[in-house]
Amino acid sequence: MTNMLTRAGLSIDDRLATFLETQVLDPLGRDTAAFWQGFAALLAEYAPRNAALLAKREELQSQIDAWHIAQAGKPHVFAAYQAFLREIEYLVPEPGDFQIDTENVDAEIATMAGPQLVVPILNARFLLNAANARWGSLYDAFYGTDALDAAPAKPGGYDKKRGDAVIARGRAFLDQALPLVDQSWADMADANDGQLQDESQWVGFTEKGLLFQNNGLHIEVVFDRSTPVGADDKAGIADIIVESALTTIADCEDSVAAVDAEDKLVAYTNWLGIIRGDLQESFEKGGRTLTRELAGDKTYKDGSGNRHKLPGRSLMFVRNVGHLMTNPAILLPDGSEIPEGIMDTVFTSAISTFDVEGHAKYGNSHPASGQRSIYIVKPKMHGPEECAFTNDLFDAVEDLLAIPRNTIKVGVMDEERRTSANLAACIHAVRDRIVFINTGFLDRTGDEIHTSMRAGPMVRKGAMKGSDWLKAYEARNVAIGLKHGLSGKAQIGKGMWAAPDLMGQMMVEKIGHLRAGANTAWVPSPTAATLHALHYHAENVFEIQKDVPEPAGLEALLTIPLASNTNWPEDELRDELDNNAQGLLGYVVRWVDAGVGCSKVPDINDVGLMEDRATLRISSQHIANWLLHGVVSEDQVMDSLTRMAAKVDAQNAGDPSYVPLIGNEDGPALSAARELVFKGVEQPSGYTEPLLHAWRQVVKQGQ
């Protein structure tokens, strides 16, 4: 039973209120009564504005739906379509020439290029692993994955043949990143052998090795003959440590299942531990209890013997939720739930003030200016009006916490159609605090389908990757960011590599993100970050950015991916439904029953893929679109859901806590899955959160 406390007219879960007052506000020296009064006043202004923005979304969607219905059977004329979108203010005027004015940005974001991790904030162990992924063993990454042109090593002893191949691959990397004069790294006899072609790449001495730098990233070559690998190595090289995940996003949004005060308390407690530097997690492994904590800094001596430090941890962002959802953790004076995005901004910023004011063990932000920053990624904003709202909200939170203006920086996720169509105006709305834009193919596809739901049946899901709008979206995002001054001041990012077991394929394909001009890209694990870091040694992104062409116009971006012919054979329709239904069920059953917001879920071919709400949004919206336009029938969808439920049950048969879908057809998980499909057209922007939250709360109430 939830106990609520009253503060300044707000009803607040007692655990959450006690946490904020005793763990955050009191140690920061803030007057708690004044804080709650200020928070209540902030909510009185911003909660209605938040609601009005959501109403605007629905109004625009209704107008677009009506336009498509009226245009049924008529040839599509882009000029008329664009004029209509401008008339209803879905498209807004370009802001003209401008450059962003963001200040006090850390080098990891502004002037360095490297991998970025996204990690669920509710899992302390994963969060620590990600934060500690700033440095990674290249030998371990190659030995344990298929990135070495072979299957990963099997457990049970050292495979010397594979180990030799790993060492050879490591030497090849050193030859490419740190070339020697008339010599290969494979020919070195010891640490004193060989001369760099570019001696400025040498940085200093670590405890057991030499530290170098290439394209702004560090490489540590460890010389240690006391280890088995070093003892057998000609030069005594025991490992190659590469600077890996420069930044990490602690995620309160798509990768977690947080539906109430209990869940939010875990999120905020873990964020506090990261910021203070004292987060720990104990777990059992190999019959022993291990405790994980944040890594310390890496130290080295320069050629004059002076000591220096490099960060031992990723620079941390926190991703708040978007504008849509509310949460029962705090009730407004009228009894309605607080907008969760506002709650996230206030709580995570208050916690981050420990870092801003220098009360942390390590510190997160250390810009050269000395004025530390708070980094918040804001997802699922629709257009510049919503970006402006976020900017105003951040102003208000800074005033509430008495921290300098623009301390809170924002990452704008370009993952909704109205944002990508108005990206320059969105950037302009947050031009004094923006540090990040990125593309998110998955959510962007879900919004593409929902926005044009009434236009007609969409192409098959796999064909979306070759569509005109997607190519234009990916290219325009980079070009618009560069046009408005993000290079050297902010990150331009690309989306997640979703297959954590297919590192060999990642090493071939993901370098394309750099070649497109992105100075960061998402990876699913610390190991993937270490491997992806090699791409940033192979390509100098900031040089590539100088040659990115001007952004193209809107026609390709706004080309709706409609199927030209829907007379697919029955087996193709069945395959498409099965693919969507299996992915949907495999994800929903974990979200609703187990509260797992992101995990490696086997796909229909039993390949493990990282799934979150964005993938679910595509699958549910795609089926809903085909149902709406008669491509498939309700009976066909139900048949697919039933057969795929059996497959998902079989894929989870080894999990003793798993609740089967078959035999529990009216249970929360399968009920949620059905509603996501059959009520998909009416879901706000096609989002899955309202239904997932409702059914997850049913499960929690019954526990």
XYZ file of C-alpha atoms in Angstrom:
703
model
C 0.000 0.000 0.000
C 1.395 3.368 -1.020
C 1.659 6.002 1.709
C 1.523 9.590 0.513
C 2.924 12.674 2.190
C 1.656 16.193 1.576
C 4.130 18.853 0.514
C 2.994 22.290 -0.724
C -0.321 20.865 -1.892
C 1.319 17.920 -3.663
C 0.759 14.311 -2.586
C 4.080 12.471 -2.806
C 4.954 8.843 -2.235
C 6.569 8.816 1.197
C 9.597 6.786 0.061
C 10.283 9.187 -2.788
C 9.792 12.274 -0.630
C 12.063 10.909 2.107
C 14.723 9.998 -0.449
C 14.739 13.453 -2.020
C 14.743 15.296 1.285
C 17.290 13.217 3.205
C 19.560 11.949 0.427
C 19.577 14.936 -1.909
C 18.209 18.245 -0.611
C 19.598 18.141 2.938
C 23.152 17.166 1.887
C 23.039 19.918 -0.746
C 22.038 22.447 1.898
C 18.706 23.226 0.237
C 15.667 24.417 2.202
C 13.211 21.563 1.719
C 10.082 23.619 2.363
C 11.187 26.241 -0.145
C 12.012 23.504 -2.651
C 8.552 21.929 -2.455
C 6.883 25.322 -2.759
C 8.986 26.050 -5.822
C 8.322 22.611 -7.285
C 4.565 23.051 -6.803
C 4.686 26.446 -8.523
C 6.709 24.970 -11.385
C 4.126 22.224 -11.843
C 1.266 24.705 -11.775
C 2.801 26.388 -14.820
C 4.340 23.504 -16.749
C 1.887 20.634 -16.269
C -0.872 22.503 -18.199
C 1.629 23.469 -20.906
C 2.677 19.829 -21.169
C -0.959 18.773 -21.569
C -1.549 21.425 -24.239
C 1.399 20.125 -26.276
C -0.001 16.601 -26.165
C -3.383 17.930 -27.288
C -1.635 19.694 -30.170
C -0.130 16.372 -31.255
C -3.575 14.795 -31.396
C -5.071 17.768 -33.211
C -2.397 17.623 -35.902
C -2.805 13.866 -36.237
C -6.567 14.243 -36.685
C -6.028 16.837 -39.423
C -3.500 14.620 -41.206
C -5.818 11.611 -40.936
C -8.678 13.627 -42.429
C -6.484 14.874 -45.283
C -5.402 11.353 -46.225
C -8.974 10.081 -46.104
C -10.071 12.916 -48.395
C -7.175 12.187 -50.784
C -7.989 8.473 -51.094
C -7.790 7.362 -54.717
C -6.194 10.604 -55.908
C -2.602 10.862 -57.182
C -0.152 12.099 -54.569
C 1.139 15.607 -55.300
C 4.000 16.578 -53.012
C 3.521 20.320 -53.425
C -0.064 20.054 -52.241
C 0.925 17.781 -49.350
C 3.669 20.153 -48.217
C 1.349 23.155 -48.496
C -1.199 21.345 -46.326
C 1.440 20.515 -43.674
C 2.487 24.182 -43.593
C -1.098 25.346 -43.383
C -1.747 23.302 -40.235
C 1.708 24.307 -38.853
C 3.045 20.781 -38.858
C 5.863 22.344 -40.877
C 7.146 25.678 -39.584
C 9.411 28.286 -41.213
C 13.159 27.710 -41.117
C 14.891 29.890 -38.476
C 17.510 31.260 -40.874
C 21.252 31.221 -40.387
C 22.424 30.641 -36.824
C 25.081 28.772 -34.851
C 24.541 27.075 -31.520
C 25.934 28.931 -28.490
C 26.413 26.073 -26.028
C 29.212 26.635 -23.519
C 30.920 24.602 -20.770
C 30.810 21.310 -22.670
C 33.095 18.394 -21.816
C 35.641 17.259 -24.391
C 34.085 13.784 -24.594
C 31.051 15.439 -26.178
C 32.516 18.414 -28.020
C 35.947 17.581 -29.372
C 36.342 13.796 -29.085
C 34.707 11.132 -31.229
C 33.919 7.663 -29.929
C 31.317 5.061 -28.996
C 28.307 5.687 -26.756
C 26.541 3.179 -24.527
C 22.892 3.224 -23.499
C 22.099 1.293 -20.330
C 18.920 0.704 -18.283
C 19.165 2.802 -15.144
C 17.222 0.263 -13.050
C 19.995 -2.355 -13.288
C 22.859 -1.247 -11.035
C 25.247 -3.932 -12.269
C 24.719 -3.051 -15.934
C 24.954 0.631 -15.065
C 28.323 0.133 -13.374
C 29.590 -1.987 -16.263
C 28.661 0.784 -18.701
C 30.127 3.573 -16.588
C 33.359 1.580 -16.306
C 33.507 0.916 -20.053
C 35.709 3.960 -20.667
C 38.616 1.534 -21.077
C 38.460 -1.959 -22.547
C 40.786 -4.855 -23.304
C 41.127 -5.330 -27.041
C 42.502 -8.826 -26.489
C 39.410 -9.836 -24.496
C 37.061 -8.238 -27.042
C 38.572 -10.178 -29.935
C 39.023 -13.425 -28.015
C 35.421 -13.571 -26.789
C 33.495 -12.514 -29.912
C 33.159 -13.339 -33.590
C 34.928 -10.082 -34.532
C 38.021 -12.192 -35.243
C 36.440 -13.808 -38.354
C 35.569 -16.857 -36.309
C 33.146 -18.010 -33.664
C 33.734 -16.775 -30.090
C 36.017 -18.837 -27.905
C 34.323 -21.631 -25.999
C 34.594 -21.810 -22.190
C 37.080 -24.182 -20.658
C 40.700 -23.213 -20.909
C 42.897 -21.070 -23.084
C 42.862 -21.708 -26.837
C 46.420 -20.831 -27.880
C 45.662 -20.877 -31.592
C 42.893 -18.361 -31.089
C 45.057 -16.376 -28.685
C 47.804 -16.117 -31.311
C 45.245 -14.850 -33.822
C 44.059 -12.241 -31.311
C 47.612 -11.037 -30.739
C 48.249 -10.813 -34.475
C 45.064 -8.797 -34.935
C 46.104 -6.510 -32.088
C 49.494 -5.889 -33.705
C 47.766 -5.091 -36.999
C 45.665 -2.486 -35.192
C 48.779 -0.917 -33.662
C 50.449 -0.799 -37.065
C 47.422 1.054 -38.431
C 46.871 3.456 -35.524
C 50.464 3.918 -34.307
C 52.747 3.140 -37.251
C 56.459 2.680 -36.568
C 59.422 3.730 -38.688
C 60.490 0.832 -40.941
C 59.104 -1.742 -38.539
C 55.949 -3.574 -37.527
C 54.766 -3.872 -33.947
C 54.971 -7.615 -34.526
C 58.765 -7.295 -34.833
C 59.330 -5.462 -31.537
C 61.603 -7.106 -28.981
C 60.629 -5.041 -25.940
C 59.066 -1.731 -24.836
C 62.131 0.241 -25.904
C 62.202 -1.138 -29.426
C 60.771 0.818 -32.346
C 60.179 4.469 -33.182
C 56.829 6.076 -33.944
C 56.426 7.718 -37.321
C 54.617 10.501 -35.471
C 56.322 10.896 -32.100
C 53.592 13.259 -30.897
C 51.346 10.179 -30.532
C 53.281 9.083 -27.447
C 51.663 10.459 -24.287
C 53.491 8.874 -21.370
C 54.171 5.920 -19.084
C 51.448 3.993 -17.261
C 52.125 1.641 -14.372
C 52.837 -1.271 -16.709
C 52.937 0.176 -20.164
C 53.056 2.984 -22.645
C 50.232 5.415 -23.399
C 49.564 6.742 -26.895
C 46.931 8.825 -28.651
C 45.400 8.661 -32.117
C 42.481 10.701 -33.473
C 41.925 11.996 -29.945
C 41.547 8.535 -28.374
C 44.060 6.874 -26.054
C 45.676 3.475 -26.465
C 47.592 1.757 -23.662
C 50.031 -0.989 -24.620
C 50.628 -3.114 -21.524
C 54.055 -4.724 -21.161
C 53.990 -7.394 -18.445
C 56.006 -10.602 -18.671
C 54.584 -11.780 -15.335
C 51.309 -12.726 -17.073
C 50.907 -15.867 -19.217
C 50.209 -13.815 -22.356
C 53.064 -11.397 -21.728
C 55.487 -14.196 -20.851
C 54.937 -15.903 -24.222
C 54.994 -12.656 -26.208
C 58.152 -11.647 -28.066
C 57.908 -8.048 -26.827
C 56.251 -8.891 -23.504
C 52.965 -7.251 -24.527
C 50.221 -8.599 -22.263
C 47.277 -6.567 -23.586
C 46.154 -3.549 -25.567
C 43.737 -1.308 -23.674
C 41.720 1.121 -25.774
C 39.669 4.114 -24.739
C 36.179 2.877 -25.530
C 32.844 4.305 -24.358
C 33.527 8.029 -24.098
C 29.938 8.651 -23.040
C 27.105 6.596 -21.580
C 23.395 7.330 -21.355
C 21.754 6.091 -18.149
C 18.264 5.458 -19.457
C 15.023 6.197 -17.604
C 13.010 5.689 -20.776
C 12.762 3.028 -23.508
C 15.053 0.428 -21.947
C 13.311 0.267 -18.551
C 9.908 -0.718 -17.225
C 9.234 1.977 -14.625
C 5.570 2.524 -13.847
C 5.315 3.775 -10.254
C 7.152 5.298 -7.297
C 8.856 2.029 -6.413
C 10.454 1.828 -9.850
C 11.338 5.510 -10.012
C 13.006 5.314 -6.598
C 15.355 2.611 -7.918
C 16.170 4.783 -10.931
C 16.900 7.886 -8.888
C 18.861 5.957 -6.244
C 21.100 4.432 -8.894
C 21.629 7.826 -10.522
C 22.577 9.274 -7.145
C 25.144 6.496 -6.688
C 26.650 7.215 -10.101
C 26.856 10.952 -9.476
C 28.205 10.677 -5.918
C 30.578 7.939 -7.050
C 29.580 5.389 -4.408
C 27.264 3.051 -6.335
C 28.045 -0.593 -5.606
C 26.421 -3.869 -6.557
C 27.154 -7.324 -5.144
C 26.373 -10.505 -7.055
C 27.185 -14.216 -7.112
C 29.544 -15.561 -9.755
C 31.366 -18.880 -9.776
C 30.337 -19.572 -6.210
C 31.776 -16.292 -4.948
C 30.229 -12.988 -3.975
C 31.677 -10.165 -6.020
C 31.174 -6.442 -5.507
C 31.298 -4.037 -8.418
C 31.969 -0.327 -8.014
C 33.037 2.625 -10.131
C 36.545 2.528 -11.565
C 39.122 5.055 -10.472
C 41.021 7.333 -12.808
C 43.888 6.154 -14.986
C 47.219 7.766 -14.088
C 50.370 8.192 -16.138
C 53.656 10.107 -16.170
C 54.750 12.284 -19.056
C 58.317 12.401 -20.367
C 59.307 14.863 -17.624
C 58.001 12.623 -14.863
C 54.919 14.749 -14.139
C 51.808 12.838 -13.067
C 48.515 13.199 -14.914
C 45.064 11.640 -14.762
C 42.638 10.458 -17.401
C 38.983 9.690 -16.566
C 38.417 6.076 -15.634
C 34.699 6.258 -16.416
C 32.372 7.268 -19.209
C 30.956 10.763 -19.120
C 27.349 10.181 -18.050
C 24.160 11.482 -19.594
C 20.769 10.647 -18.136
C 17.847 10.115 -20.494
C 14.596 11.402 -19.019
C 11.235 10.196 -20.320
C 9.348 12.171 -22.950
C 6.307 14.396 -22.538
C 3.596 11.721 -22.854
C 3.405 9.685 -19.674
C 2.316 10.561 -16.161
C 3.270 8.725 -12.972
C 1.330 8.034 -9.747
C 4.407 8.744 -7.601
C 3.298 12.378 -7.187
C -0.239 13.711 -7.422
C -1.064 17.306 -8.264
C -3.481 19.304 -6.077
C -6.398 18.216 -8.308
C -5.483 14.550 -7.782
C -4.062 13.996 -11.260
C -0.694 12.325 -11.809
C 2.484 14.312 -12.367
C 3.894 14.477 -15.905
C 6.736 11.985 -15.588
C 9.091 13.976 -17.798
C 8.857 16.969 -15.463
C 9.454 14.742 -12.443
C 12.511 13.221 -14.115
C 13.989 16.616 -14.933
C 13.610 17.883 -11.380
C 14.849 14.733 -9.632
C 17.776 13.894 -11.916
C 18.905 17.524 -12.026
C 18.706 17.853 -8.245
C 20.836 14.722 -7.908
C 23.295 15.982 -10.536
C 23.741 19.183 -8.534
C 26.096 17.157 -6.313
C 28.437 17.109 -9.298
C 27.829 20.729 -10.305
C 28.742 21.885 -6.802
C 31.725 19.544 -6.384
C 30.339 17.089 -3.831
C 31.156 13.883 -5.751
C 33.905 11.319 -5.271
C 35.127 11.505 -8.852
C 32.968 14.057 -10.568
C 31.197 13.497 -13.851
C 31.567 16.731 -15.795
C 34.981 18.434 -15.996
C 34.931 20.939 -18.874
C 38.004 23.078 -19.427
C 35.936 26.134 -18.464
C 35.536 24.786 -14.941
C 31.745 25.271 -14.876
C 30.340 21.764 -14.722
C 27.290 20.698 -16.695
C 24.337 18.338 -16.310
C 23.608 16.278 -19.413
C 19.997 15.234 -20.061
C 18.840 13.449 -23.202
C 15.237 14.292 -24.031
C 13.440 11.771 -26.252
C 10.263 11.766 -28.309
C 9.796 15.511 -28.710
C 7.526 16.496 -31.608
C 8.757 19.649 -33.282
C 10.266 22.960 -32.161
C 7.370 23.954 -29.894
C 8.068 20.963 -27.673
C 11.804 21.667 -27.758
C 11.089 25.233 -26.647
C 8.976 23.862 -23.798
C 11.916 21.717 -22.685
C 14.215 24.723 -22.828
C 11.826 26.743 -20.645
C 11.411 23.824 -18.246
C 15.183 23.505 -17.861
C 15.347 27.248 -17.132
C 12.742 26.797 -14.410
C 14.523 23.794 -12.875
C 17.813 25.700 -12.808
C 16.049 28.499 -10.947
C 14.454 26.002 -8.560
C 17.860 24.485 -7.760
C 19.716 27.822 -7.773
C 22.268 26.686 -10.357
C 23.592 28.838 -13.232
C 21.597 29.288 -16.415
C 22.241 26.617 -19.077
C 23.950 24.309 -16.589
C 21.466 21.682 -17.784
C 22.413 20.658 -21.292
C 20.022 18.858 -23.621
C 20.345 16.046 -26.098
C 17.584 16.156 -28.703
C 16.637 12.767 -30.065
C 15.580 13.251 -33.668
C 13.205 10.296 -33.712
C 9.778 11.769 -34.516
C 8.684 12.863 -37.986
C 7.703 16.408 -36.993
C 11.132 16.878 -35.390
C 13.148 15.608 -38.337
C 11.051 17.724 -40.731
C 11.737 20.820 -38.591
C 15.152 19.891 -37.211
C 16.814 23.280 -37.697
C 13.984 24.994 -35.816
C 14.224 22.358 -33.056
C 17.950 23.007 -32.647
C 17.306 26.759 -32.663
C 14.827 26.378 -29.791
C 17.572 24.926 -27.553
C 20.581 26.594 -29.180
C 22.139 27.719 -25.873
C 22.151 24.281 -24.264
C 22.142 21.631 -27.014
C 24.961 19.066 -26.883
C 23.562 16.130 -28.834
C 21.351 15.148 -31.742
C 20.952 11.646 -33.068
C 18.871 9.534 -35.370
C 16.758 6.681 -34.085
C 15.539 4.558 -36.986
C 13.221 2.465 -34.840
C 11.063 5.115 -33.177
C 11.272 7.256 -36.315
C 9.803 4.349 -38.321
C 7.030 3.874 -35.784
C 6.109 7.541 -36.074
C 6.370 7.384 -39.871
C 3.774 4.616 -39.912
C 1.445 6.233 -37.387
C 1.547 9.748 -38.842
C 0.547 8.426 -42.280
C -1.623 5.597 -40.960
C -4.614 6.619 -43.117
C -2.592 7.192 -46.292
C -2.574 3.508 -47.179
C -0.821 0.224 -46.451
C 2.901 0.455 -45.732
C 5.707 -1.529 -47.335
C 6.924 -4.618 -45.534
C 8.881 -3.820 -42.385
C 12.221 -4.948 -43.798
C 11.758 -2.725 -46.856
C 11.679 0.363 -44.624
C 15.480 0.289 -44.430
C 15.697 1.008 -48.157
C 13.041 3.709 -48.245
C 13.637 7.230 -49.536
C 12.545 8.900 -46.306
C 15.057 6.958 -44.220
C 18.022 7.834 -46.422
C 16.998 11.496 -46.382
C 16.445 11.409 -42.612
C 19.887 10.007 -41.826
C 21.676 12.414 -44.168
C 19.717 15.546 -43.220
C 20.281 15.001 -39.509
C 24.069 15.205 -39.914
C 23.995 17.992 -42.503
C 21.635 20.207 -40.496
C 23.621 19.665 -37.298
C 26.854 20.641 -39.015
C 25.263 23.630 -40.734
C 24.302 25.058 -37.361
C 27.641 24.601 -35.641
C 27.480 21.299 -33.737
C 30.920 20.125 -34.879
C 33.376 20.802 -32.068
C 30.577 21.697 -29.656
C 28.170 18.752 -29.580
C 27.598 15.138 -30.572
C 25.933 14.074 -33.796
C 24.986 10.467 -33.195
C 23.622 7.385 -34.900
C 21.525 4.562 -33.547
C 22.059 1.211 -31.888
C 23.733 -1.910 -33.236
C 20.979 -4.306 -32.197
C 22.763 -7.682 -32.491
C 25.210 -8.004 -29.557
C 26.417 -11.451 -30.657
C 27.249 -10.381 -34.225
C 30.352 -8.306 -33.621
C 32.018 -9.383 -36.851
C 29.148 -7.945 -38.838
C 29.204 -4.796 -36.694
C 32.875 -4.257 -37.469
C 32.074 -4.318 -41.194
C 28.953 -2.161 -41.149
C 29.101 0.312 -38.287
C 32.046 2.274 -39.646
C 29.449 3.663 -42.047
C 28.165 5.855 -39.221
C 31.515 7.636 -39.062
C 31.707 7.962 -42.815
C 28.311 9.665 -42.722
C 29.753 12.289 -40.352
C 28.539 11.031 -36.962
C 31.011 11.548 -34.115
C 29.289 9.016 -31.880
C 27.086 5.944 -32.307
C 25.285 3.585 -29.954
C 26.568 0.119 -29.103
C 24.907 -2.572 -26.941
C 27.736 -3.581 -24.582
C 31.135 -2.580 -23.196
C 32.766 -5.168 -25.456
C 31.013 -3.674 -28.477
C 32.262 -0.246 -27.402
C 35.867 -1.489 -27.353
C 35.512 -2.959 -30.836
C 33.633 0.029 -32.269
C 36.368 2.313 -30.897
C 38.684 0.906 -33.567
C 36.551 2.603 -36.210
C 37.385 5.993 -34.704
C 41.077 5.207 -35.079
C 40.531 4.254 -38.717
C 38.551 7.389 -39.609
C 38.938 10.999 -38.466
C 35.306 12.046 -38.121
C 36.015 15.737 -37.745
C 37.826 15.724 -41.081
C 34.914 13.857 -42.665
C 32.484 16.429 -41.298
C 34.222 19.173 -43.293
C 33.053 17.554 -46.540
C 29.429 16.757 -45.646
C 27.159 18.422 -48.248
C 24.425 20.926 -47.474
C 21.117 19.432 -46.283
C 18.686 18.331 -48.983
C 15.082 19.470 -49.209
C 11.987 17.907 -47.702
C 10.518 15.912 -50.576
C 12.395 12.669 -49.976
C 12.022 12.980 -46.192
C 8.242 13.337 -46.500
C 7.821 10.557 -49.070
C 5.398 8.145 -47.425
C 6.603 4.509 -47.658
C 3.385 3.123 -49.142
C 3.288 -0.248 -50.828
C 2.723 0.076 -54.568
C 1.194 -3.392 -54.700
C -0.329 -5.237 -51.763
C -1.046 -8.498 -53.555
C 1.600 -10.347 -51.620
C 1.432 -14.158 -51.701
C -0.117 -15.791 -48.657
C 3.203 -17.170 -47.467
C 4.782 -13.690 -47.540
C 1.884 -12.205 -45.584
C 2.177 -14.997 -43.048
C 5.935 -14.484 -42.758
C 5.480 -10.756 -42.196
C 2.813 -11.245 -39.549
C 4.834 -13.951 -37.816
C 7.950 -11.783 -37.752
C 6.064 -8.863 -36.223
C 4.032 -11.010 -33.806
C 7.006 -13.001 -32.531
C 9.077 -9.881 -31.854
C 6.123 -8.176 -30.214
C 5.290 -11.110 -27.937
C 8.916 -11.861 -27.047
C 9.362 -8.321 -25.799
C 5.960 -7.725 -24.197
C 6.021 -10.869 -22.076
C 9.258 -9.748 -20.413
C 8.114 -6.150 -20.001
C 4.722 -6.893 -18.508
C 5.429 -10.031 -16.482
C 9.045 -9.457 -15.399
C 9.456 -5.672 -15.609
C 12.399 -5.988 -18.016
C 12.472 -2.965 -20.314
C 15.344 -3.998 -22.572
C 17.080 -7.293 -23.107
C 18.476 -9.615 -25.735
C 15.341 -11.238 -27.112
C 15.537 -14.125 -29.627
C 13.980 -13.158 -32.945
C 11.959 -15.499 -35.140
C 15.211 -17.098 -36.330
C 16.508 -17.402 -32.731
C 19.081 -14.640 -33.230
C 19.381 -12.526 -30.082
C 18.474 -8.875 -30.736
C 18.363 -5.962 -28.324
C 14.680 -5.063 -28.074
C 13.061 -2.026 -26.475
C 9.828 -0.087 -26.818
C 10.928 1.413 -30.137
C 11.039 -2.003 -31.818
C 7.672 -2.808 -30.276
C 6.236 0.438 -31.646
C 7.164 -0.578 -35.199
C 5.776 -4.107 -34.954
C 2.474 -3.092 -33.389
C 1.949 -0.115 -35.715
C 2.818 -2.138 -38.795
C 0.246 -4.829 -38.032
C -2.311 -2.158 -37.121
C -1.723 -0.445 -40.478
C -2.201 -3.637 -42.466
C -5.346 -4.439 -40.481
C -6.767 -0.968 -41.103
C -6.302 -1.272 -44.854
C -7.462 -4.882 -45.178
C -4.106 -6.348 -46.135
C -4.607 -8.923 -43.383
C -7.650 -9.960 -41.390
C -8.234 -10.117 -37.666
C -8.348 -13.907 -37.905
C -4.964 -13.990 -39.628
C -3.453 -11.784 -36.925
C -4.918 -13.895 -34.125
C -3.631 -17.063 -35.785
C -0.153 -15.560 -35.964
C -0.249 -14.345 -32.370
C -1.280 -17.798 -31.178
C 1.410 -19.659 -33.109
C 4.099 -17.144 -32.149
C 3.050 -17.302 -28.492
C 3.938 -20.992 -28.590
C 7.301 -20.175 -30.177
C 8.072 -17.513 -27.569
C 7.148 -19.980 -24.820
C 9.602 -22.487 -26.294
C 12.334 -19.835 -26.512
C 11.873 -19.086 -22.799
C 11.489 -22.700 -21.653
C 14.759 -22.569 -19.728
C 13.632 -19.703 -17.499
C 12.061 -21.096 -14.281
C 10.347 -17.767 -13.525
C 8.774 -17.450 -16.974
C 4.957 -17.473 -17.162
C 3.883 -19.144 -20.443
C 1.612 -17.270 -22.816
C -0.198 -20.415 -23.927
C -2.559 -21.378 -21.147
C -2.692 -17.763 -19.955
C -4.440 -16.273 -22.981
C -6.338 -13.791 -20.822
C -3.298 -12.922 -18.737
C -1.710 -9.480 -18.693
C 1.071 -10.182 -21.209
C -1.039 -11.599 -24.022
C -3.801 -9.088 -23.295
C -1.303 -6.259 -23.654
C 0.016 -7.713 -26.909
C -3.469 -7.992 -28.409
C -4.366 -4.436 -27.424
C -1.132 -3.063 -28.867
C -2.227 -4.455 -32.223
C -5.999 -4.097 -32.231
C -5.967 -0.706 -30.504
C -2.819 0.414 -32.295
C -4.479 3.006 -34.519
C -5.840 4.932 -31.547
C -2.656 4.940 -29.451
C -1.140 8.439 -29.102
C 1.514 8.735 -31.835
C 1.520 4.947 -31.898
C 3.342 4.812 -28.573
C 3.251 1.591 -26.581
C 3.767 3.085 -23.120
C 0.127 3.665 -22.108
C -0.842 0.021 -22.597
C 2.409 -1.427 -21.272
C 2.217 0.698 -18.134
C -1.411 -0.225 -17.510
C -0.828 -3.971 -17.800
C 2.454 -3.876 -15.864
C 0.618 -2.141 -13.027
C -1.962 -4.958 -13.094
C 0.844 -7.479 -12.613
C 2.498 -5.491 -9.833
C -0.779 -5.036 -7.983
C -1.278 -8.803 -8.048
C 2.176 -9.641 -6.734
